[in-house]
Tab-separated table of N, CA, C and O in Angstrom:
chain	number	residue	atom	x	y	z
A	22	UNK	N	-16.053	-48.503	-114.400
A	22	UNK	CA	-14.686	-48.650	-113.931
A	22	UNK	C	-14.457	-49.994	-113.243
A	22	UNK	O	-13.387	-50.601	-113.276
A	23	UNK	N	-15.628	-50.424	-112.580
A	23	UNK	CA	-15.099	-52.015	-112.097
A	23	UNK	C	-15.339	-53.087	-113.283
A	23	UNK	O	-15.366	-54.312	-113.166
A	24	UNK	N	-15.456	-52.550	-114.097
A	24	UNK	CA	-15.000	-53.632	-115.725
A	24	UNK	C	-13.749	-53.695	-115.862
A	24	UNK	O	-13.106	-54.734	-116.015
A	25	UNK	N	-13.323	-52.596	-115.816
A	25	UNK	CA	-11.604	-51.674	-116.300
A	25	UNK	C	-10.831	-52.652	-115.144
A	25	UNK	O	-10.007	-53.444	-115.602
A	26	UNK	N	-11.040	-52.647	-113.710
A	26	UNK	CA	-10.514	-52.893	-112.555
A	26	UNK	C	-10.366	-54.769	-112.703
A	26	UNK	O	-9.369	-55.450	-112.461
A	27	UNK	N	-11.643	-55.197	-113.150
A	27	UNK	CA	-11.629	-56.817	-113.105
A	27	UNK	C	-10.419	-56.987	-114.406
A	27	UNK	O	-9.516	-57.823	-114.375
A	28	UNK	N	-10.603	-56.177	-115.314
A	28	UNK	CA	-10.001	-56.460	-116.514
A	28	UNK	C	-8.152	-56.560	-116.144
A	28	UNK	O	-7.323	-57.382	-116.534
A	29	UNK	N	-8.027	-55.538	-115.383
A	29	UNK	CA	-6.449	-54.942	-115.034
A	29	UNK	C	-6.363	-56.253	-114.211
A	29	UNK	O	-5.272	-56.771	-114.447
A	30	UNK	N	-7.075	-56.976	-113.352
A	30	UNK	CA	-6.662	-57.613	-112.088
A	30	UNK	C	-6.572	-59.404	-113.146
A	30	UNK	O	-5.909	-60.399	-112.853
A	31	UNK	N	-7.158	-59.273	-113.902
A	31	UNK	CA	-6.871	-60.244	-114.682
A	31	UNK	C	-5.912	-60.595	-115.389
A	31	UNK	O	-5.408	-61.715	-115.300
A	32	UNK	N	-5.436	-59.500	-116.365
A	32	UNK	CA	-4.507	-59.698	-116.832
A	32	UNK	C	-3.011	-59.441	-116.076
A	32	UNK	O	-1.951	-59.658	-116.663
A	33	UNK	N	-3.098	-58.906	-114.570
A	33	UNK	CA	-2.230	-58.788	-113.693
A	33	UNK	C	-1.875	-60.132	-113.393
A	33	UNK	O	-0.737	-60.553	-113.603
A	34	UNK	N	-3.264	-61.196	-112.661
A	34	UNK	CA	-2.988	-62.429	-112.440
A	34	UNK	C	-2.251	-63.140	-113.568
A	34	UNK	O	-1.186	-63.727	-113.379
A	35	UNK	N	-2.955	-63.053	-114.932
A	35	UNK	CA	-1.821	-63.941	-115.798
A	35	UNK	C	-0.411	-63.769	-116.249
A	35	UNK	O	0.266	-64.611	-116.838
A	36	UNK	N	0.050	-62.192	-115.783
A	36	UNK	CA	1.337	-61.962	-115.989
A	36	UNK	C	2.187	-62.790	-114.987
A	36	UNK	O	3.059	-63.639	-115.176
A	37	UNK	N	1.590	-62.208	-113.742
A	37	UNK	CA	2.111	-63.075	-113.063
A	37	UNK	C	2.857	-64.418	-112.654
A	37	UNK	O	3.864	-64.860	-112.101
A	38	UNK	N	1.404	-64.845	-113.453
A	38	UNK	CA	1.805	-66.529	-112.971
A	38	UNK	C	2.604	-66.861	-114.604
A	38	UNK	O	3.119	-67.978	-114.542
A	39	UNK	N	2.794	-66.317	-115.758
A	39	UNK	CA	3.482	-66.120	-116.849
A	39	UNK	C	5.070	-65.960	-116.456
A	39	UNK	O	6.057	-66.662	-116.233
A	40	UNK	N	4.645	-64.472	-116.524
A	40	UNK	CA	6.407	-63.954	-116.486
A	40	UNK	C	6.761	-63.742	-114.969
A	40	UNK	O	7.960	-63.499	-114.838
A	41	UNK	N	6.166	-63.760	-113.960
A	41	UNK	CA	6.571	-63.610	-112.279
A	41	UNK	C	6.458	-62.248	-112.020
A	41	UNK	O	6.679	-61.575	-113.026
A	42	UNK	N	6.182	-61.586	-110.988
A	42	UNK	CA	6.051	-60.963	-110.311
A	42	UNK	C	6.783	-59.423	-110.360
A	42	UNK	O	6.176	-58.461	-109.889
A	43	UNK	N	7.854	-59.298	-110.841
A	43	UNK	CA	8.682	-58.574	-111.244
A	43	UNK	C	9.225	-58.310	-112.420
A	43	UNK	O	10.166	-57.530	-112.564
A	44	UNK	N	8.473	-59.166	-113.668
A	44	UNK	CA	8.549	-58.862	-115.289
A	44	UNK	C	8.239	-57.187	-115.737
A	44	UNK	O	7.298	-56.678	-115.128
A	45	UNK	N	8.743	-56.570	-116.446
A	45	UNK	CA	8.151	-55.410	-116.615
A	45	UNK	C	7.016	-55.055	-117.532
A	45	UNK	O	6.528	-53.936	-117.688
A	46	UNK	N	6.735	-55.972	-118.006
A	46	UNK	CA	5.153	-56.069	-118.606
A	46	UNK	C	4.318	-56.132	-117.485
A	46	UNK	O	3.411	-55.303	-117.416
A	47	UNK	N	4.494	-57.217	-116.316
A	47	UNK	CA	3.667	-57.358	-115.120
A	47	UNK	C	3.731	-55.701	-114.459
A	47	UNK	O	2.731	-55.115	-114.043
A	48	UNK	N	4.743	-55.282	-114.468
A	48	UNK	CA	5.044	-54.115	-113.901
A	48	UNK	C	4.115	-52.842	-114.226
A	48	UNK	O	3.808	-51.939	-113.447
A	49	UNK	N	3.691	-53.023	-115.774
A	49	UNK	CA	3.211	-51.672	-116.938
A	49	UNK	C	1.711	-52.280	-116.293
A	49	UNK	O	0.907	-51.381	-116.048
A	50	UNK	N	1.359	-53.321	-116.069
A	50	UNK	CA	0.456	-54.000	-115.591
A	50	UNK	C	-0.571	-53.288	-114.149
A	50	UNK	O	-1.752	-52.949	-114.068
A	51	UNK	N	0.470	-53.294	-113.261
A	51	UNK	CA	0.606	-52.779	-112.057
A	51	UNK	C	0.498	-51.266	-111.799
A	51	UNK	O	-0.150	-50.858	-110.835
A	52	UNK	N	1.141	-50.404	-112.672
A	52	UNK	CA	1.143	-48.809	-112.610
A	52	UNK	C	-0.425	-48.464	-113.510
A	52	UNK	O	-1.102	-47.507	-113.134
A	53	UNK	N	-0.813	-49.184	-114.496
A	53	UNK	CA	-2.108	-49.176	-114.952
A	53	UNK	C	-3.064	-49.280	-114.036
A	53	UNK	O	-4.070	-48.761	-114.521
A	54	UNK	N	-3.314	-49.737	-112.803
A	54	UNK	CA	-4.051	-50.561	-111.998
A	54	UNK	C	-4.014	-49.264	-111.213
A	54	UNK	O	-5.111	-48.726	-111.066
A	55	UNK	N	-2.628	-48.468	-110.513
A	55	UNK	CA	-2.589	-47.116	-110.164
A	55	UNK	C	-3.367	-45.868	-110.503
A	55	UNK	O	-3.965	-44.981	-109.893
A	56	UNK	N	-3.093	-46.196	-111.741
A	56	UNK	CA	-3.676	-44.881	-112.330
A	56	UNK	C	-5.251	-45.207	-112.507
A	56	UNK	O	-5.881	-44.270	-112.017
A	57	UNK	N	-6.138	-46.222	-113.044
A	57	UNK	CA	-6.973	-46.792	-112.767
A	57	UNK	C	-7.591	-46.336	-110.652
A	57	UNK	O	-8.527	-45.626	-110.284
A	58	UNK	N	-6.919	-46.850	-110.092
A	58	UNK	CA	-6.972	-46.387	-108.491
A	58	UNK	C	-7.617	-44.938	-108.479
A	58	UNK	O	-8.756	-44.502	-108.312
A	59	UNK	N	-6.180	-44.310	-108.772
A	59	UNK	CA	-6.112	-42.224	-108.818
A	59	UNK	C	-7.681	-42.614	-109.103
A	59	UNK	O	-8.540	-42.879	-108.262
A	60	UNK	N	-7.803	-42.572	-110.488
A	60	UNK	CA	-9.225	-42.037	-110.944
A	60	UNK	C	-10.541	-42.242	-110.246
A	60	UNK	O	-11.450	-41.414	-110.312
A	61	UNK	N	-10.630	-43.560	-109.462
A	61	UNK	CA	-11.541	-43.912	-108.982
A	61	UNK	C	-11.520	-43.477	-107.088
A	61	UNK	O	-12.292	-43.778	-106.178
A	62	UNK	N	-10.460	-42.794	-107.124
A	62	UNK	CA	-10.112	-42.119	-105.554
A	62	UNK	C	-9.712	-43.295	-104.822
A	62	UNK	O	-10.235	-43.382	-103.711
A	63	UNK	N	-9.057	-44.066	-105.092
A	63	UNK	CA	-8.864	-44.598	-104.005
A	63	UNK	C	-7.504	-44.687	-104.105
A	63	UNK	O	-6.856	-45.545	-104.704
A	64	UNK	N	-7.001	-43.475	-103.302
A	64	UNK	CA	-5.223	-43.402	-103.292
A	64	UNK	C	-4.822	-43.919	-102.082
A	64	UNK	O	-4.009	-43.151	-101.566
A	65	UNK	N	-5.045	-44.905	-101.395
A	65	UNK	CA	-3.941	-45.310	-101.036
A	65	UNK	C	-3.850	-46.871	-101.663
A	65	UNK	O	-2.893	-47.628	-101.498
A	66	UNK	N	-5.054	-47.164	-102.408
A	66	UNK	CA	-4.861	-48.685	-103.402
A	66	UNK	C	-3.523	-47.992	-104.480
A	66	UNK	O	-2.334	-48.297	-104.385
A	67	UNK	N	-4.028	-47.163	-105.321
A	67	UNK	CA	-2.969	-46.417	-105.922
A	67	UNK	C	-2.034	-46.159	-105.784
A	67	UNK	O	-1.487	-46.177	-106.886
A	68	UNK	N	-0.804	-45.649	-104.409
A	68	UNK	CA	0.323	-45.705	-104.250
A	68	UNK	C	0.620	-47.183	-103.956
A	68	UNK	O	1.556	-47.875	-104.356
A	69	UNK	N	-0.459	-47.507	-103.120
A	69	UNK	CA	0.435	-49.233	-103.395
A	69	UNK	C	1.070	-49.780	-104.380
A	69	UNK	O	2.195	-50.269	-104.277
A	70	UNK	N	0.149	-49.723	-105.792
A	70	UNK	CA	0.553	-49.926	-107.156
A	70	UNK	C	1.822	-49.071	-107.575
A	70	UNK	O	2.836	-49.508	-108.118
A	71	UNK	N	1.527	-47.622	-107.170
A	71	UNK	CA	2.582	-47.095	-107.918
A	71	UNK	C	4.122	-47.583	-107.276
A	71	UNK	O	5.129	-47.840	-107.936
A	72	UNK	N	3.952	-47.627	-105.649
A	72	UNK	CA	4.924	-48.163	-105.520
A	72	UNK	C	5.779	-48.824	-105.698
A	72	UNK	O	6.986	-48.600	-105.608
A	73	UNK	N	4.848	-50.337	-106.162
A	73	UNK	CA	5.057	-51.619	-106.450
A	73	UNK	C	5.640	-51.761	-108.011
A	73	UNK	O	5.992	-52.820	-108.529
A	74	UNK	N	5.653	-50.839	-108.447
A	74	UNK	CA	5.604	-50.261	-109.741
A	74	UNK	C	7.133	-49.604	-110.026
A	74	UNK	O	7.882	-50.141	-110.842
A	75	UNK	N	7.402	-48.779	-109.518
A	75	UNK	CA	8.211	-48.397	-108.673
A	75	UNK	C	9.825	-49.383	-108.154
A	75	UNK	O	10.945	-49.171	-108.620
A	76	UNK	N	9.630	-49.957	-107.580
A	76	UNK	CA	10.516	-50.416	-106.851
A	76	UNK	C	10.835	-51.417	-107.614
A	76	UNK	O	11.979	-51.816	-107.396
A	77	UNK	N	10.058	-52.193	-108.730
A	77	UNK	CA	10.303	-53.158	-109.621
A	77	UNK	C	10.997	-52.704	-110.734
A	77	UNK	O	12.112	-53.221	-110.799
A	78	UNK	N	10.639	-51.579	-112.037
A	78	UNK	CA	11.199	-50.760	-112.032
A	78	UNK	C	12.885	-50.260	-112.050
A	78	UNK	O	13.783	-49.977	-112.843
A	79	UNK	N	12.707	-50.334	-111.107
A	79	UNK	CA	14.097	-49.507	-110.361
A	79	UNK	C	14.943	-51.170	-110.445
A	79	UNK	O	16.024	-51.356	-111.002
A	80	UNK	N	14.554	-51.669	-110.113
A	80	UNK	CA	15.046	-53.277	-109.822
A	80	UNK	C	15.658	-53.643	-111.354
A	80	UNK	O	16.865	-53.724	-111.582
A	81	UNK	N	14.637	-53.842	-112.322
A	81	UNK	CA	14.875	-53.556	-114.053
A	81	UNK	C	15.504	-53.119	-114.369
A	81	UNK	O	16.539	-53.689	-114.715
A	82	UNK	N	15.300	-51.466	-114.508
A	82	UNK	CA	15.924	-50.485	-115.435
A	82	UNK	C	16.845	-49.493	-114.825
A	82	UNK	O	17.811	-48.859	-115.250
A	83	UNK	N	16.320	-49.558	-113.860
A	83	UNK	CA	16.999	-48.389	-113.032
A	83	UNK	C	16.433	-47.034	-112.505
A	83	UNK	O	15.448	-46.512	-113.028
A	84	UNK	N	17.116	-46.471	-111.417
A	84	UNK	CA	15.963	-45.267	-110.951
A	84	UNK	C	16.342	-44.011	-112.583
A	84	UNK	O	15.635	-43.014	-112.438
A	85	UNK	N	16.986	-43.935	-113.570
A	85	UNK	CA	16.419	-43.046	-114.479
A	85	UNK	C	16.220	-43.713	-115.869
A	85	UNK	O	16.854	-43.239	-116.811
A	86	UNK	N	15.737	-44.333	-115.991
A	86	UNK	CA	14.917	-45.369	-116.896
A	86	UNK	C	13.601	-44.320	-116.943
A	86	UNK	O	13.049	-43.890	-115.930
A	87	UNK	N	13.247	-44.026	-118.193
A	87	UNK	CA	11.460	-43.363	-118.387
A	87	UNK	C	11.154	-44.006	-117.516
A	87	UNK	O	11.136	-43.663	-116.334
A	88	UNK	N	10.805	-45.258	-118.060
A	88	UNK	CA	9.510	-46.080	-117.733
A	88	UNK	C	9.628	-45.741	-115.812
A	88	UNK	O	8.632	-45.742	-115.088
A	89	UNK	N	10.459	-45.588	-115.522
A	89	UNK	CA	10.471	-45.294	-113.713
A	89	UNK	C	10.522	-44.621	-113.949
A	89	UNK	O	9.292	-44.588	-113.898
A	90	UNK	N	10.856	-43.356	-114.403
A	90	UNK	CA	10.556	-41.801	-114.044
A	90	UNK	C	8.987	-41.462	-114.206
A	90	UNK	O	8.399	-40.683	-113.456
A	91	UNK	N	8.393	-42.137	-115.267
A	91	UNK	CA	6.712	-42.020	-115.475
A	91	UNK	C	6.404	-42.194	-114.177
A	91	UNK	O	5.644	-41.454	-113.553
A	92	UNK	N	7.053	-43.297	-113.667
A	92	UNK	CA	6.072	-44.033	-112.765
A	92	UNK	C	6.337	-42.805	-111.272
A	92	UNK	O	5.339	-42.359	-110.705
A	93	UNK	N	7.571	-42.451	-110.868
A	93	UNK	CA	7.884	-41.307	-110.230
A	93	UNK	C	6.604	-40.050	-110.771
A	93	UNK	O	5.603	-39.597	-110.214
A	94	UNK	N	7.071	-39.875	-111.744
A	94	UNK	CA	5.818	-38.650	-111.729
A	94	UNK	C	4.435	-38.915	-111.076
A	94	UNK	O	3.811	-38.180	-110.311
A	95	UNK	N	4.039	-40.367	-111.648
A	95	UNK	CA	2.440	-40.566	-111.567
A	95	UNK	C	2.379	-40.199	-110.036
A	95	UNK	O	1.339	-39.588	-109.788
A	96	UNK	N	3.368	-40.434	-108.682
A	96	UNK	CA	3.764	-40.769	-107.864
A	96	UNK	C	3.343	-39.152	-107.243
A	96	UNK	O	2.557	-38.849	-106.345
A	97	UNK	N	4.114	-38.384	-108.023
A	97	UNK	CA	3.961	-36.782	-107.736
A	97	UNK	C	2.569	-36.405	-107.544
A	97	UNK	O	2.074	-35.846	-106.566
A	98	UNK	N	1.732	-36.982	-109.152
A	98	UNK	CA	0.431	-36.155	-108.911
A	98	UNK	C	-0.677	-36.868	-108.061
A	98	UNK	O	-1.825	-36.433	-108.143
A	99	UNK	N	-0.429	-37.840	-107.323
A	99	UNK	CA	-0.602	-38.703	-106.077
A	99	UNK	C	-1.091	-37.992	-105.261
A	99	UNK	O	-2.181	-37.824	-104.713
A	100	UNK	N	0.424	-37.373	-105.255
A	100	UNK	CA	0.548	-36.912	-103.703
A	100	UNK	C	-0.078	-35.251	-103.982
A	100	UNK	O	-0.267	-34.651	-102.924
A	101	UNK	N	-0.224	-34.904	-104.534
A	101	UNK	CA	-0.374	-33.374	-104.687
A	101	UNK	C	-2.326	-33.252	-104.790
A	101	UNK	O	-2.993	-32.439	-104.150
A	102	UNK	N	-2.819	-34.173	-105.651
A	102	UNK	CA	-4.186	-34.788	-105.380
A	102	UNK	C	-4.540	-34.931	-103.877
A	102	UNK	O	-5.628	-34.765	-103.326
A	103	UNK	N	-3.139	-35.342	-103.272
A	103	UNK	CA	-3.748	-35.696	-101.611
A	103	UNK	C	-2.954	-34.540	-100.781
A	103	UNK	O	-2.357	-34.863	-99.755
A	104	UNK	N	-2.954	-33.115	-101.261
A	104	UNK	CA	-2.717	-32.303	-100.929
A	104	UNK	C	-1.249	-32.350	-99.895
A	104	UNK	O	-1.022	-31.617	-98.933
A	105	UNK	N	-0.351	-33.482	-100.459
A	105	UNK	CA	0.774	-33.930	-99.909
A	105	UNK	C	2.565	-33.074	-100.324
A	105	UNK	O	3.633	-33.680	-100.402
A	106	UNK	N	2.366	-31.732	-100.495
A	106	UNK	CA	3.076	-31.329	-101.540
A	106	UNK	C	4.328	-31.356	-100.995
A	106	UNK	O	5.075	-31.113	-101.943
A	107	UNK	N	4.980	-31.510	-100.019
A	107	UNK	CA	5.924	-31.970	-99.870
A	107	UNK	C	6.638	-33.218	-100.556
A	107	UNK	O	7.737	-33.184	-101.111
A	108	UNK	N	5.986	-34.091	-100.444
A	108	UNK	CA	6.004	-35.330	-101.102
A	108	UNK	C	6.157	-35.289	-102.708
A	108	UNK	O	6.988	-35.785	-103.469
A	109	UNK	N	4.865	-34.393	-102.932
A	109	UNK	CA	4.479	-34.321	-104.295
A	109	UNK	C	6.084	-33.919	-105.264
A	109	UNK	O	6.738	-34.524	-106.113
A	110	UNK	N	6.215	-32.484	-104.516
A	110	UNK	CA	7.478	-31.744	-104.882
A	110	UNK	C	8.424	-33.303	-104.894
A	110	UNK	O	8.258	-34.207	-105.713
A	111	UNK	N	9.263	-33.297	-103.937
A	111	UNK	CA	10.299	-34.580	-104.440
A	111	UNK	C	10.180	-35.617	-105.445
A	111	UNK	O	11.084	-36.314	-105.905
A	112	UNK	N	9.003	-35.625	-105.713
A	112	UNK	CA	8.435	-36.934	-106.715
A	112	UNK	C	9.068	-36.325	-108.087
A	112	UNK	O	9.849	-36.873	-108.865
A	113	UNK	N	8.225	-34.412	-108.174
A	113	UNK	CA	8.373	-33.934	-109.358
A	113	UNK	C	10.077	-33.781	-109.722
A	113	UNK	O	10.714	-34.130	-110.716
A	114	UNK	N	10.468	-33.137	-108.521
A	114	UNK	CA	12.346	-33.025	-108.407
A	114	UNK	C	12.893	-34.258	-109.216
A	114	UNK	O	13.540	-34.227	-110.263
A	115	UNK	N	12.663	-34.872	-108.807
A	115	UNK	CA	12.905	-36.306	-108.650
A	115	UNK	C	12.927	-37.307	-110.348
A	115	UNK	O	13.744	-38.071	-110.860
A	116	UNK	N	11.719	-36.833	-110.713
A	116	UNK	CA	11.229	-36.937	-112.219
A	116	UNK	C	11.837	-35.919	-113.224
A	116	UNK	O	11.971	-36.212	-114.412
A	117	UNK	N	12.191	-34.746	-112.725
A	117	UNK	CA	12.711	-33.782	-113.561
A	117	UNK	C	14.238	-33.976	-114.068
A	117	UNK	O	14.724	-33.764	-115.179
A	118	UNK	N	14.860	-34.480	-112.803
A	118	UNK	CA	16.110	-34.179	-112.753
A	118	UNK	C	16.521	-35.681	-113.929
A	118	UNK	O	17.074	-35.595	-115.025
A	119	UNK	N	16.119	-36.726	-113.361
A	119	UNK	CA	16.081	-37.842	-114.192
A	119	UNK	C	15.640	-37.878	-115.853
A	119	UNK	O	16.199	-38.611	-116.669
A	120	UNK	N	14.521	-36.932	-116.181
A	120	UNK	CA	13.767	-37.020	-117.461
A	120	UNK	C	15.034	-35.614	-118.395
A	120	UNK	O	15.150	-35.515	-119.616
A	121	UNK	N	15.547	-35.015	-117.675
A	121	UNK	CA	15.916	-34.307	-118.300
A	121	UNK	C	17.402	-34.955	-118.361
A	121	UNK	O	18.118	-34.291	-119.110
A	122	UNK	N	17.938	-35.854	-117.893
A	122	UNK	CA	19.222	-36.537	-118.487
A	122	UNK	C	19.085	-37.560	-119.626
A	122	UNK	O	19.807	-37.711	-120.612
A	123	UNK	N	17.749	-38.366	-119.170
A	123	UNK	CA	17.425	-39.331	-120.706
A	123	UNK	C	17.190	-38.818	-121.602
A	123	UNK	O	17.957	-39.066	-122.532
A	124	UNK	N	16.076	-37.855	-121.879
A	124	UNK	CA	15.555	-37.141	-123.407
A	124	UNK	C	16.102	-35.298	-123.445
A	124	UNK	O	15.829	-34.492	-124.335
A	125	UNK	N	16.692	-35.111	-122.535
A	125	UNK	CA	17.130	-33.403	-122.535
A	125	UNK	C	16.121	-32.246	-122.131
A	125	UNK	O	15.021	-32.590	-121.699
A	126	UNK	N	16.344	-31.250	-122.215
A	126	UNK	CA	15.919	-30.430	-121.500
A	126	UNK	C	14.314	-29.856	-122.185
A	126	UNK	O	13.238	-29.831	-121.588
A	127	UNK	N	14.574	-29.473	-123.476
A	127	UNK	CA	13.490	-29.216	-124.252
A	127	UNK	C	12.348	-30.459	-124.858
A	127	UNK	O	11.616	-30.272	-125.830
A	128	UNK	N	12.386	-31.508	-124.191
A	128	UNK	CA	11.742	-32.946	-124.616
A	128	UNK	C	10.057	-32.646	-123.685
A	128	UNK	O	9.672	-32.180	-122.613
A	129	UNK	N	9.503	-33.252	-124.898
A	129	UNK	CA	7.785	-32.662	-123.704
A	129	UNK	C	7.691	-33.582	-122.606
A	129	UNK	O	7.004	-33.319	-121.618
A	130	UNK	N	8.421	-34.774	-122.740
A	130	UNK	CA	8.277	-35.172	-120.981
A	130	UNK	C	8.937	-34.433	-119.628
A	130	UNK	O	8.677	-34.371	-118.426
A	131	UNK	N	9.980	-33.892	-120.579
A	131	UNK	CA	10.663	-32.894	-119.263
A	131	UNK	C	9.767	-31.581	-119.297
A	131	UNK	O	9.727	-30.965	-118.233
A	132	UNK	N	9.216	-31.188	-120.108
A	132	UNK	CA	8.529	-29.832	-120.023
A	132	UNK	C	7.354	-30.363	-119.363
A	132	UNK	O	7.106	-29.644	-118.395
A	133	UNK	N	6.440	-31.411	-119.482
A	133	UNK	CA	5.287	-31.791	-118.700
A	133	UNK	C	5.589	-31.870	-117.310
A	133	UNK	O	4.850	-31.516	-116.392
A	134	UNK	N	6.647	-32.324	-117.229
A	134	UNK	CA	7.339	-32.413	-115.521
A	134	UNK	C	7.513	-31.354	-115.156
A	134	UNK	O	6.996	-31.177	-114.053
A	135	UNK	N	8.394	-29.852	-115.853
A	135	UNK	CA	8.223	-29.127	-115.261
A	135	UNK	C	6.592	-28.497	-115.036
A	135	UNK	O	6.106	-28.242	-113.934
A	136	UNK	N	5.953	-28.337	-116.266
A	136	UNK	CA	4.619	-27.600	-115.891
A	136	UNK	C	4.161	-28.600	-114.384
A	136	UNK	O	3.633	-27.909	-113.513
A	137	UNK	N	4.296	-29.870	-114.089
A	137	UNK	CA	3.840	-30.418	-112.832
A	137	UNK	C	4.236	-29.812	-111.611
A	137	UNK	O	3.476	-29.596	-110.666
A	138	UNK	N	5.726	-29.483	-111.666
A	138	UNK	CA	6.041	-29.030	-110.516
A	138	UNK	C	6.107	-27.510	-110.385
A	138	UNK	O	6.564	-26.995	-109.365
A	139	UNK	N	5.719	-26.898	-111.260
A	139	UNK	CA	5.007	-25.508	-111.437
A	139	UNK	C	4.086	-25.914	-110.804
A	139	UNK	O	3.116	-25.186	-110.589
């Protein structure tokens, strides 16, 4: 995993200094690096990312844009991993209510969201 980690932080740096800081490739960049985090336990490197992820995102596309609602979910199982379910819950709310206006109700990203917040 610190192959995976040098690899993400690399191609993070060249987005960067490429497309800036807030490109949404740099962005897909950044939530990779998250989920990368989750796996290796280290959640609070991980919400940093997802955040950052997140708020750029939202900046882009908007708060119900997939690509930010993914990043909202990843956000959910974060927090629910860190036995945060308060948190967790709003993330999933949050992802549901959004995923089910872009692709509809019966779409497997809205059904994965709900089984999450089940």
């Amino acid at each position: 995993m610190a192959e995976a980690e040098a690899m993400y932080r690399r191609a993070l740096e060249g987005k960067e200094k490429a497309w800036g800081p807030e490109h949404t490739s740099t962005l897909a960049t950044v939530n990779n690096l998250g989920l990368l985090y989750k796996d290796q336990g280290k959640m609070a490197e991980a919400e940093a990312m997802y955040r950052r992820a997140l708020e750029g995102y939202e900046k882009a596309w908007g708060p119900e844009h997939t690509s930010t609602l993914d990043t909202v979910n990843n956000l959910g199982l974060l927090y629910k991993n860190q036995g945060k379910m308060a948190e967790a819950e709003a993330m999933y709310r949050r992802a549901l209510e959004g995923t089910e206006k872009a692709v509809g109700p019966e779409h497997t990203s809205t059904l994965e969201t709900v089984n999450n917040l089940g």
